[in-house]
Coordinates of C-alpha atoms (C1' of nucleotides) in Angstrom, one line a residue:
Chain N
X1 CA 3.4 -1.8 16.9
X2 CA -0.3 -1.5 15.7
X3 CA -2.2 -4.3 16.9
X4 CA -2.1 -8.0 16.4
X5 CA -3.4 -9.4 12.7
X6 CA -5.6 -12.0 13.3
X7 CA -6.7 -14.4 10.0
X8 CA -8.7 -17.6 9.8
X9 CA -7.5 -20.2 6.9
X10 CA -10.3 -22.5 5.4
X11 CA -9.8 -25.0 3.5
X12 CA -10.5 -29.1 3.9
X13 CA -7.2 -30.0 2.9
X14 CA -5.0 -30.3 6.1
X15 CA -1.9 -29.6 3.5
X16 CA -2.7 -26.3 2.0
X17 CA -3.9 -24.9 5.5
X18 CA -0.2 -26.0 6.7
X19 CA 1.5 -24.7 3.5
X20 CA -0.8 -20.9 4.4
X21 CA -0.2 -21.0 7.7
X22 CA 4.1 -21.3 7.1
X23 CA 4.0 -18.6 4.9
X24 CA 1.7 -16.0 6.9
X25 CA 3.3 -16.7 10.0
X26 CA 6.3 -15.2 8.7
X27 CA 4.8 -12.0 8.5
X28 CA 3.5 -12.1 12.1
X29 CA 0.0 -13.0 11.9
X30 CA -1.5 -15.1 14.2
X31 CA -3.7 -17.7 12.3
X32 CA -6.2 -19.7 13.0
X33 CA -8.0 -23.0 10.7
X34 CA -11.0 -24.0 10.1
X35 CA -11.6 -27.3 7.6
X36 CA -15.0 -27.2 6.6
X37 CA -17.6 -24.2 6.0
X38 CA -19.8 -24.8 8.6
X39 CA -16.4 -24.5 11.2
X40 CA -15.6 -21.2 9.1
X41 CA -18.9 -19.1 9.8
X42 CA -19.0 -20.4 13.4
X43 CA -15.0 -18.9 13.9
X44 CA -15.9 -16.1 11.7
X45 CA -18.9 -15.0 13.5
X46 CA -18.0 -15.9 17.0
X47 CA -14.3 -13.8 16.4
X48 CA -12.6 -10.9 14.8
X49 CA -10.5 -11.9 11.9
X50 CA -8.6 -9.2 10.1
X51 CA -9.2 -11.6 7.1
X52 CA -10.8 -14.7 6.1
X53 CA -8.7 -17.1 3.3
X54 CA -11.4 -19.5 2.5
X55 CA -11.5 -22.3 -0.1
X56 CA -14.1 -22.3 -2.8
X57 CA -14.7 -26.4 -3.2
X58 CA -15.5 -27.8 -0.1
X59 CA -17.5 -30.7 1.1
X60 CA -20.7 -29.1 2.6
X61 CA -21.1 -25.5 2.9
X62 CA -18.9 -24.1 0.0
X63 CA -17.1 -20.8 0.0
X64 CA -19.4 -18.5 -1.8
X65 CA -22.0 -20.1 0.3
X66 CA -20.0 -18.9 3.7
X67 CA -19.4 -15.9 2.3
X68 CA -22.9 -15.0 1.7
X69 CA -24.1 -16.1 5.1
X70 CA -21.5 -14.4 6.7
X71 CA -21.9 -11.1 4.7
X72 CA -25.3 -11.3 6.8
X73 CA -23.6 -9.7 9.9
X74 CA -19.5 -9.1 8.8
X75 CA -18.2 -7.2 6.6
X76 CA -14.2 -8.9 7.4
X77 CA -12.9 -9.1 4.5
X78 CA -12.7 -12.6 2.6
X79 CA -9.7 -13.7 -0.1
X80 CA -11.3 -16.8 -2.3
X81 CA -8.9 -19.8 -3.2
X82 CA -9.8 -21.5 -6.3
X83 CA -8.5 -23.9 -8.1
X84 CA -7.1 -23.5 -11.8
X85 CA -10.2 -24.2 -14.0
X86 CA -12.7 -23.9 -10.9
X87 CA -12.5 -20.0 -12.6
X88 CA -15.5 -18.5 -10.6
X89 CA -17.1 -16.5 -12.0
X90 CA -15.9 -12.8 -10.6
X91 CA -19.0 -11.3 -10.8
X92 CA -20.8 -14.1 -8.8
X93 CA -18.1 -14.0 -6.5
X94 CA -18.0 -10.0 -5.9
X95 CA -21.9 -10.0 -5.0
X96 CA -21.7 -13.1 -2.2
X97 CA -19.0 -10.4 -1.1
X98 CA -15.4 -11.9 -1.8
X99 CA -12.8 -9.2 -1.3
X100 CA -10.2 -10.8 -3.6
X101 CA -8.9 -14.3 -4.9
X102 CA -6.0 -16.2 -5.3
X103 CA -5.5 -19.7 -7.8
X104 CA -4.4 -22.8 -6.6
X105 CA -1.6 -23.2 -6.8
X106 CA -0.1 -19.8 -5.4
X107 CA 3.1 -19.1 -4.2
X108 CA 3.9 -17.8 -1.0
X109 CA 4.5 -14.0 -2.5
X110 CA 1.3 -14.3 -4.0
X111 CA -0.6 -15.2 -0.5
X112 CA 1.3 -12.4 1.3
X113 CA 0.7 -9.9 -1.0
X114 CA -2.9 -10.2 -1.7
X115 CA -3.2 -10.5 2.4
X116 CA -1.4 -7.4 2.7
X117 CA -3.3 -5.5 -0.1
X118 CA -6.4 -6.4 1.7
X119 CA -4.9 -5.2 5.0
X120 CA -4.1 -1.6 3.6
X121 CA -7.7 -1.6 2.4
X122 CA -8.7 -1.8 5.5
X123 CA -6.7 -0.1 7.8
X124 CA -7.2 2.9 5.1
X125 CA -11.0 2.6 6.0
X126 CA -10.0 3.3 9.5
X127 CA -11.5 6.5 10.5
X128 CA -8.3 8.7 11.0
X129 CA -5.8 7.8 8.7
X130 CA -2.9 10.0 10.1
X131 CA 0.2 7.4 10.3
X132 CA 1.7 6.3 6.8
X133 CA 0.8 2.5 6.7
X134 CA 4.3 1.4 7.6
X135 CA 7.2 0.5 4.8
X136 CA 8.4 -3.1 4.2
X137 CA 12.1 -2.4 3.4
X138 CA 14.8 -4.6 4.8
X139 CA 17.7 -2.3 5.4
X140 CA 21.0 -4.5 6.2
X141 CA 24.7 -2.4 5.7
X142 CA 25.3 -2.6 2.0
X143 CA 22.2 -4.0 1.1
X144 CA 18.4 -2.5 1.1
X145 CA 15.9 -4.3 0.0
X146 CA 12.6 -2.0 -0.4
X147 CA 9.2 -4.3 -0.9
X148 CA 6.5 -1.8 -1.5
X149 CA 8.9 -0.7 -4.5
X150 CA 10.3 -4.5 -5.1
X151 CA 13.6 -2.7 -5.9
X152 CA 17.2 -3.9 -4.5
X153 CA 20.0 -2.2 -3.5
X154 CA 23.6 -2.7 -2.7
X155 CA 26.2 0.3 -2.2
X156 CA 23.7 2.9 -3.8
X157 CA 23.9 0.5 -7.1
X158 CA 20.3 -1.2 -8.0
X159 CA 20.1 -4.8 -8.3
X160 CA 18.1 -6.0 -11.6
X161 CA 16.8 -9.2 -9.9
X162 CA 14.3 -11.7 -11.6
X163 CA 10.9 -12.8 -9.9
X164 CA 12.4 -15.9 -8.2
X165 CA 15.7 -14.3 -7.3
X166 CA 14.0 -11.7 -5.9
X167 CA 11.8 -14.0 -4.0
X168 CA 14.8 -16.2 -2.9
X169 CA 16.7 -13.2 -1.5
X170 CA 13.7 -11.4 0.6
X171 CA 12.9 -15.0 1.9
X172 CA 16.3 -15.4 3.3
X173 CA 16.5 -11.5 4.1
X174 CA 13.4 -11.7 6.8
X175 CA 14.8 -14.3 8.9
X176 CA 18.8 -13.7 8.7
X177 CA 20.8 -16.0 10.7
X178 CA 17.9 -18.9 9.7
X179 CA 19.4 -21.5 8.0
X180 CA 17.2 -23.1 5.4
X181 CA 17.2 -26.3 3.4
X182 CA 16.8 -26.6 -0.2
X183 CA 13.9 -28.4 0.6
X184 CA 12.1 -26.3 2.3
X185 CA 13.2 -23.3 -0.1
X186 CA 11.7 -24.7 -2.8
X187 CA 8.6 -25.3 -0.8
X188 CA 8.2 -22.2 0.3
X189 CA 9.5 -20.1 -2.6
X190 CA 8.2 -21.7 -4.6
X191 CA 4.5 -22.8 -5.5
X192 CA 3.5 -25.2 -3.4
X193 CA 3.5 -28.1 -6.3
X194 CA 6.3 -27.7 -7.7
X195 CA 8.6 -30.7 -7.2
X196 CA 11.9 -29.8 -8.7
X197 CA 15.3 -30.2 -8.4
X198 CA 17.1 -29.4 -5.7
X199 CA 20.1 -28.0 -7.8
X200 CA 17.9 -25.4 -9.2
X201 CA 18.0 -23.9 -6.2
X202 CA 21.9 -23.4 -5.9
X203 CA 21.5 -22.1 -10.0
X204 CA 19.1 -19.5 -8.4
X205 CA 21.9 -18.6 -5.7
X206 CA 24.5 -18.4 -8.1
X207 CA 22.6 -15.8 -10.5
X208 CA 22.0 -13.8 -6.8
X209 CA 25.0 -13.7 -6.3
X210 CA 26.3 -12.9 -9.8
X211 CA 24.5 -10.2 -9.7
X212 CA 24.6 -8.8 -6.1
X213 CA 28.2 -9.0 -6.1
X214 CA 28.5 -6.9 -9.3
X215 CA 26.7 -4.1 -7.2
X216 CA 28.5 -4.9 -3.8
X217 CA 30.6 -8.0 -3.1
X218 CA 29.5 -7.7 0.3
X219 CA 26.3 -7.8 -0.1
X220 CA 27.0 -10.8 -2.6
X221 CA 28.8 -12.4 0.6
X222 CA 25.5 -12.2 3.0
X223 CA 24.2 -15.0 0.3
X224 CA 25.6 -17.6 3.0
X225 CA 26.0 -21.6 2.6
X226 CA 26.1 -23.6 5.3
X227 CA 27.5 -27.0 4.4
X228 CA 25.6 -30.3 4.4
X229 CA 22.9 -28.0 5.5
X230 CA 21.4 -25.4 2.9
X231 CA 21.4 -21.4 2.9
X232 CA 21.2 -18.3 4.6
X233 CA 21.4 -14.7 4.9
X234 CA 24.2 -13.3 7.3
X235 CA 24.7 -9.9 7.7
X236 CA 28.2 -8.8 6.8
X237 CA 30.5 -6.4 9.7
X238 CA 32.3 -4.5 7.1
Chain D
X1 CA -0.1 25.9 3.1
X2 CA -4.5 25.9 2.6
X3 CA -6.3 24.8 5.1
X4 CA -7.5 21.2 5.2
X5 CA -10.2 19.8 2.8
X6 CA -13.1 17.9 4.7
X7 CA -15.2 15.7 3.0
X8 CA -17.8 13.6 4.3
X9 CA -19.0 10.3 1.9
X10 CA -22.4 8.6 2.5
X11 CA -23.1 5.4 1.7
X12 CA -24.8 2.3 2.9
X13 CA -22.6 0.1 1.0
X14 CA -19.2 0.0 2.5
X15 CA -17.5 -1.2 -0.4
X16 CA -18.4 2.0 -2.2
X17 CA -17.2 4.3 0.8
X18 CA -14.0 2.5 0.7
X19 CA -13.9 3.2 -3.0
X20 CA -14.2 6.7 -2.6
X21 CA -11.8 7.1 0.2
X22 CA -9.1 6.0 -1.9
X23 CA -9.9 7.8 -4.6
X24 CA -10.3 11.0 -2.4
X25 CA -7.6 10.6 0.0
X26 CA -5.2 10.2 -2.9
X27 CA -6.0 13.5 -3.1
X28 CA -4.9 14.1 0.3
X29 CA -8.5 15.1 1.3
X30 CA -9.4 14.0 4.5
X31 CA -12.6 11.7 4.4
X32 CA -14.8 10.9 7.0
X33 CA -17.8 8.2 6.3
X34 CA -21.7 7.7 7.5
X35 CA -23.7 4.6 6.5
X36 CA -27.1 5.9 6.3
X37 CA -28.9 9.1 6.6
X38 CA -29.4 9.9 10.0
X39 CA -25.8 9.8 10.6
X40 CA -24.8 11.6 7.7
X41 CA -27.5 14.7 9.1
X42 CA -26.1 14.1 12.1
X43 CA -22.4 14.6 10.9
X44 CA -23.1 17.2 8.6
X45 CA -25.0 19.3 11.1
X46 CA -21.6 19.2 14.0
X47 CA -18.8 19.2 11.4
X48 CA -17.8 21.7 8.9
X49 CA -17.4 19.9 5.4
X50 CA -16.1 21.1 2.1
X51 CA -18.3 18.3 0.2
X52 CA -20.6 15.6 0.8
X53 CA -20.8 13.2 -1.5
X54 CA -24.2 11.3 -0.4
X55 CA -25.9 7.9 -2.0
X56 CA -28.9 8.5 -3.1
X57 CA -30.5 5.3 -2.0
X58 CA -30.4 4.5 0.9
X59 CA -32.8 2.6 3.8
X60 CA -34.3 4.8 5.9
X61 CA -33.7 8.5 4.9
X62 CA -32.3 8.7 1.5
X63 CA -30.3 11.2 0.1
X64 CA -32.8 13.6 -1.4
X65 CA -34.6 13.8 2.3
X66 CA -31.3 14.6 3.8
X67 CA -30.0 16.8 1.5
X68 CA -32.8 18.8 2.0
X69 CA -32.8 18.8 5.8
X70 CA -29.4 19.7 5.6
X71 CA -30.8 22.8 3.6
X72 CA -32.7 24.1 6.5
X73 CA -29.7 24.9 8.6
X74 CA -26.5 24.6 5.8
X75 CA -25.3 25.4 2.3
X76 CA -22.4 22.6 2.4
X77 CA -21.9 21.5 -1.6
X78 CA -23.6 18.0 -2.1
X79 CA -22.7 15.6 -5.0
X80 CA -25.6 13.3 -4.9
X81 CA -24.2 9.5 -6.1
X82 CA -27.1 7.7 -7.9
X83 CA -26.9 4.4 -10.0
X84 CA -27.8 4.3 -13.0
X85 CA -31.3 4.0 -14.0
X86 CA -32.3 5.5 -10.8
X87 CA -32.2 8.9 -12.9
X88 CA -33.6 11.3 -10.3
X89 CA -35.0 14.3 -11.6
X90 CA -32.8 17.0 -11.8
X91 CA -35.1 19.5 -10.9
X92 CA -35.9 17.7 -7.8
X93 CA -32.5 17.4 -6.8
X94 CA -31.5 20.8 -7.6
X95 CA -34.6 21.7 -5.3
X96 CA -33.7 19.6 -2.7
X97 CA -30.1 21.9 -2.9
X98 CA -28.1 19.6 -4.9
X99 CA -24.9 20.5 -6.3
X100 CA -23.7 18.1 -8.7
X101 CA -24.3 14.6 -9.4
X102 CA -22.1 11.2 -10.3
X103 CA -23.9 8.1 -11.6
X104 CA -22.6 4.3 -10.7
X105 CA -20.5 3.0 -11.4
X106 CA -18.2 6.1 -11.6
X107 CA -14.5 6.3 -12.5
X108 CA -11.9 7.8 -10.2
X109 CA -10.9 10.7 -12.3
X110 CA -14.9 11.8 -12.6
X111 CA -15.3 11.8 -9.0
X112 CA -11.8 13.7 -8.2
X113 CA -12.4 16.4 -11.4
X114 CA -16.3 16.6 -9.5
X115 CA -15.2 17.8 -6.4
X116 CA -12.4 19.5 -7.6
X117 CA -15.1 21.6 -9.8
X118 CA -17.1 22.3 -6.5
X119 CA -14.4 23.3 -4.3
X120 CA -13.1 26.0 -6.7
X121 CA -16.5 27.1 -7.3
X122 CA -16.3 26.9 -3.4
X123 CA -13.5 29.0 -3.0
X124 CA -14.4 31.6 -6.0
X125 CA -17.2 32.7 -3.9
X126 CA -15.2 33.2 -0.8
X127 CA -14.9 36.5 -0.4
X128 CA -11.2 38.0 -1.0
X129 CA -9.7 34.6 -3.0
X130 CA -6.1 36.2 -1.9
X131 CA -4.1 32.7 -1.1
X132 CA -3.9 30.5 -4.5
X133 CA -5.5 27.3 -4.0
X134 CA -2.6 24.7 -3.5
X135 CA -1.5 24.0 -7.0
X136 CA -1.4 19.9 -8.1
X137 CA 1.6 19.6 -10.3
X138 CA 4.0 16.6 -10.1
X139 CA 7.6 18.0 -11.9
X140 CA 9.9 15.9 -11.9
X141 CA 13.1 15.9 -14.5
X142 CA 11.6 15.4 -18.2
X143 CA 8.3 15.0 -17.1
X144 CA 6.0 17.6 -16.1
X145 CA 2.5 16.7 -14.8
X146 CA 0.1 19.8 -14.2
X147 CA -3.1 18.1 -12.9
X148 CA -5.2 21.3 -12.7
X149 CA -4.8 21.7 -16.3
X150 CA -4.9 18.3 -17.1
X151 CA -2.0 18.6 -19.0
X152 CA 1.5 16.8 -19.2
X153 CA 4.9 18.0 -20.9
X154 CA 7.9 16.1 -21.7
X155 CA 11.6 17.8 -21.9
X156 CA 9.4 21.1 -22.9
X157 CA 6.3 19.2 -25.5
X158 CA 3.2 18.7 -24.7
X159 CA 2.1 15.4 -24.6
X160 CA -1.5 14.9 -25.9
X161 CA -3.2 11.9 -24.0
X162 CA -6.5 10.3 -24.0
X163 CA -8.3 10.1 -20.6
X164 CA -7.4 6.7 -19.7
X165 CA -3.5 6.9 -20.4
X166 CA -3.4 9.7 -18.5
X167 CA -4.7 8.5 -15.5
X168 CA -2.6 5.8 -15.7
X169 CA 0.5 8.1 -15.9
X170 CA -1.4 10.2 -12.9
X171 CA -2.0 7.1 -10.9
X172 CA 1.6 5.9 -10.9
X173 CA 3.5 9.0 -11.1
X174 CA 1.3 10.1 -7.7
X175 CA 3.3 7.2 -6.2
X176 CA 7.1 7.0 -7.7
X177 CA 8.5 3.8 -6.7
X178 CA 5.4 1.9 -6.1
X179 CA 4.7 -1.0 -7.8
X180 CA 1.6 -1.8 -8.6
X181 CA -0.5 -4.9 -10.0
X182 CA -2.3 -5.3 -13.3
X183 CA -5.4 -6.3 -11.2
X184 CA -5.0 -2.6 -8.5
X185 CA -4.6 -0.9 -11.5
X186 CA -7.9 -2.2 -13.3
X187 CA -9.2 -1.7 -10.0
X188 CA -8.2 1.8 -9.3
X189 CA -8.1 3.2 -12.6
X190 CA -10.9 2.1 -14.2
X191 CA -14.5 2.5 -13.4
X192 CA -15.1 0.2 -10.2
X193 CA -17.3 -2.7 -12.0
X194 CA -14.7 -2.6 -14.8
X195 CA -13.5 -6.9 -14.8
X196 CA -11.4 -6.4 -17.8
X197 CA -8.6 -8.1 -19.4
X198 CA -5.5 -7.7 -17.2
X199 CA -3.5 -7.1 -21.0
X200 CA -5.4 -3.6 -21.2
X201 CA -3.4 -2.3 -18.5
X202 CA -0.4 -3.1 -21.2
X203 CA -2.2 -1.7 -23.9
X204 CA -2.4 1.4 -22.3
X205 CA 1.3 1.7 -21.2
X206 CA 2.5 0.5 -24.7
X207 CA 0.2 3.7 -25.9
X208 CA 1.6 5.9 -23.1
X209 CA 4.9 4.8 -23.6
X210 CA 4.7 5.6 -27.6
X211 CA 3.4 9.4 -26.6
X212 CA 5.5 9.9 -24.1
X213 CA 8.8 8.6 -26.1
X214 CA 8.3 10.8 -29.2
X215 CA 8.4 14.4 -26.6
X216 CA 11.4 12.6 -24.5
X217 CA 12.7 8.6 -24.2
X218 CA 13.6 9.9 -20.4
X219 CA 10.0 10.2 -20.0
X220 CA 9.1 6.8 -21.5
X221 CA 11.4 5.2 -19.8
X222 CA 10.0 6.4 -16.5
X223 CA 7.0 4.2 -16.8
X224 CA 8.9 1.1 -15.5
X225 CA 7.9 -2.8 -15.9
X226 CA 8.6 -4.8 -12.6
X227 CA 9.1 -8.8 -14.2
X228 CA 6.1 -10.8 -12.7
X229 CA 4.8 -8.0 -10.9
X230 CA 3.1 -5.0 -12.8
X231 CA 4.5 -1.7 -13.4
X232 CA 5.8 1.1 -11.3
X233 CA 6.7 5.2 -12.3
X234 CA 10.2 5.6 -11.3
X235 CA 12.8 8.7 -11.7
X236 CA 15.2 8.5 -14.4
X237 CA 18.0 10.3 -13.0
X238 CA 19.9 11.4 -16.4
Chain J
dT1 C1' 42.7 -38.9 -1.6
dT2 C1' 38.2 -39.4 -2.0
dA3 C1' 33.3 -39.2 -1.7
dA4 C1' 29.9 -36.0 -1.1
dA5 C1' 28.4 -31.5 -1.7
dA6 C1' 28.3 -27.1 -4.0
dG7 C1' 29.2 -24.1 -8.0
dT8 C1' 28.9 -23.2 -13.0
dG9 C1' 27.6 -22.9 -17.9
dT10 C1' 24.4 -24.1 -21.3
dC11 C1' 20.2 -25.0 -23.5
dA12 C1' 15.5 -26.0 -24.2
dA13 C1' 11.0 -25.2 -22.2
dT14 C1' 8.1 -21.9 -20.1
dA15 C1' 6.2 -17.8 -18.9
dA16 C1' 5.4 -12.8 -19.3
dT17 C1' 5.4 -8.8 -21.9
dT18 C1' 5.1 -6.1 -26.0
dT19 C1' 3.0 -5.2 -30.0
dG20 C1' -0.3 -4.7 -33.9
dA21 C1' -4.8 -5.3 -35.7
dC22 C1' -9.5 -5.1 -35.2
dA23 C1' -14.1 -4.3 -33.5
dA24 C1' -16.9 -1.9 -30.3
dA25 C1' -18.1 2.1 -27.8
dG26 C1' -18.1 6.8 -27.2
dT27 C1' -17.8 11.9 -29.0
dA28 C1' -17.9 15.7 -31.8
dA29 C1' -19.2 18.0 -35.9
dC30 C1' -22.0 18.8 -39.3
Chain T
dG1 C1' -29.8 12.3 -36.6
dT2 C1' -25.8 10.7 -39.2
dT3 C1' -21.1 10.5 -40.2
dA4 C1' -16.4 10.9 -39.2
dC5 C1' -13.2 10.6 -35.7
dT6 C1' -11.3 9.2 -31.3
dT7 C1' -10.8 6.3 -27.6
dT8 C1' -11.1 1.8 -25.6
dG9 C1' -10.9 -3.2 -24.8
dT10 C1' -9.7 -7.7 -26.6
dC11 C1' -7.1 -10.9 -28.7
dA12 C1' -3.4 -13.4 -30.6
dA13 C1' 1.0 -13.4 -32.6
dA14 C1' 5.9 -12.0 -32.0
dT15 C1' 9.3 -11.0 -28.9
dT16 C1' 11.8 -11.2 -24.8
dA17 C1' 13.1 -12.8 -20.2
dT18 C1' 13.0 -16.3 -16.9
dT19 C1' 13.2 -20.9 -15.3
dG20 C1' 14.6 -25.6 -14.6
dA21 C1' 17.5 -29.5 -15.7
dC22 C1' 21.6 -31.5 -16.3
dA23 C1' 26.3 -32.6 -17.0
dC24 C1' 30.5 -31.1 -15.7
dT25 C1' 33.9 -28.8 -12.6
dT26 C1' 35.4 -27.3 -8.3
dT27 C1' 35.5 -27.2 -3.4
dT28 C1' 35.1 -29.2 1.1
dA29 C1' 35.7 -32.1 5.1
dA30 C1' 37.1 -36.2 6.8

DNA sequence: TTAAAAGTGTCAATAATTTGACAAAGTAAC
DNA sequence: GTTACTTTGTCAAATTATTGACACTTTTAA
């Protein structure tokens, strides 16, 4: 339902427009790329984006820069990525027009959310604002996971779950069935530089399920490993 | 119950339109916008509005010069929005059929109590005022909120709170479940140029929290923390 | 039975929150 | 106006919770 969410990454690094475009394509939107700013204000002017994620530091045409030209004829809404240290400063930022930032390095939750936040801005502008924007809760038997309230629970019992647990668990919760590796769990969990074990992961599983399985042991059971392989979420038939 | 409130906002900026509409529709107002004079006139001359709230600079016609067109043919209540400095005369205003004024950068609860003051003027002129205006009052178990009185009791006390900390207990109890970020908060709560310290947010709940805990704990404990995330109002059920 | 893989418990390192103290800004009372 | 009082925002401990690593145990599949 509701139309299709269209949103342009910038950035000059081919990595960190792969590492956005894995995590937004999860939630459904259809992006596009642009790598330097000059290719940004040409997409962004020629299409509608529902948002732009554009780098600050980049060879040419930097982001505030874009921003400000683009702020000339669109008002589509514009998340900054900066680096840790590269601390714009906000106020400069809020008058070339930036809707938002996020700091290298983010983590996928933080992209998503701050894309999402954005989106409910602007849908709210909308002129009639008659349908509720609609909920993000994951409702499995045994096992609800409710986003907007970051709250878990199994058999009626809430589930006290830490940042990454949480994170683990609603990663694995959007795509059940979808086996996925250590590897890519800590990529994507994760933030995107973090180069850790791969054990840690399993540790992380193990508290899940400690604590799942103290509200429901099914829902402990839908914390599924696949052997060799890595995890994933399987709905129970119970 | 009441018939719908209408409120038209006029501003060239669309940032500050946005502003206002989630300020206002948290109210459960329904806003429409215009983006410069003409269209505001034109909107306010087919529509029938509760309150305008209209920019005072604008290009083209500003807000005086529409206000008192608008005069010619309407008594609709208009908050005029001016930025600071720009300290229009009041007399001039009130000639041109002003009703109130708000200066930039305003704060959530100012603009809310504003047009809250204007539609019960409103309504106290109406004729017979036999239905009583919807009443804002969030009860839930331990905690009492009464918004029209500004006032908020805990397990049968009164809890004495300073503006902020009770917005922030307004804010979040308006939305029980919902988490919400450090950085919405600022953004909502606060006045709308306000780039603070994200730890003031904490401040303010520790302070809430100690007022709230001394009428009833169940109240306190209502104002919940969310790990890594922000902070949420959520119903005890004790 | 064995090698590889997964699960577990512990601990130190990190990170986030809470708290208290203080200064600045705002208000009210005189 | 000036003074006293209240509210507000910042900051930096102190506290608390999370996290990552690693060694060790258990399970699995061949």
């Amino acid at each position: 339902m509701g139309k299709e969410v269209k949103i342009l990454v910038v950035d000059d690094e081919e990595r960190i427009r792969r590492l956005l475009k894995m995590y937004l394509s999860r939630e459904e939107y259809k992006i596009e790329e642009a790598e330097d700013g000059n290719e940004a204000l040409a997409k962004a002017l020629e299409n509608e984006y529902d948002v732009i994620l554009l780098d600050l530091m980049m060879p040419g045409k930097d982001g505030l820069e874009v921003c400000r030209e683009l702020r000339e004829k669109k008002a589509t809404p514009v998340i900054m990525l900066t680096a840790k240290g590269e601390e714009v400063n906000r106020v400069q930022g809020f008058e070339a027009g930036t809707d938002d930032y996020i700091v290298k390095p983010f983590s996928p939750r933080e992209v998503v959310l701050r894309v999402k936040a954005i989106l409910r801005r602007a849908s709210q502008t909308s002129y009639l604002q008659t349908e509720p924007t609609t909920k993000d809760v994951l409702v499995f038997p045994h096992l609800t996971i409710d986003h907007d309230a970051h709250k878990v629970t199994a058999d009626g019992k809430e589930v006290n779950l830490t940042p990454k647990e949480y994170e683990l668990l609603y990663y694995l919760a959007k795509a059940p069935d979808k086996v996925f590796e250590r590897e890519q769990l800590l990529k994507e969990v994760w933030q995107y530089e973090f180069f850790g074990d791969l054990r840690t992961v399993d540790t992380h599983v193990k508290r899940l399920r400690e604590k799942l399985n103290k509200a429901s042991e099914f829902a402990a059971r839908m914390i599924v490993t696949v052997w060799g392989v890595g995890y994933k979420f399987e709905v129970v038939n119970e």
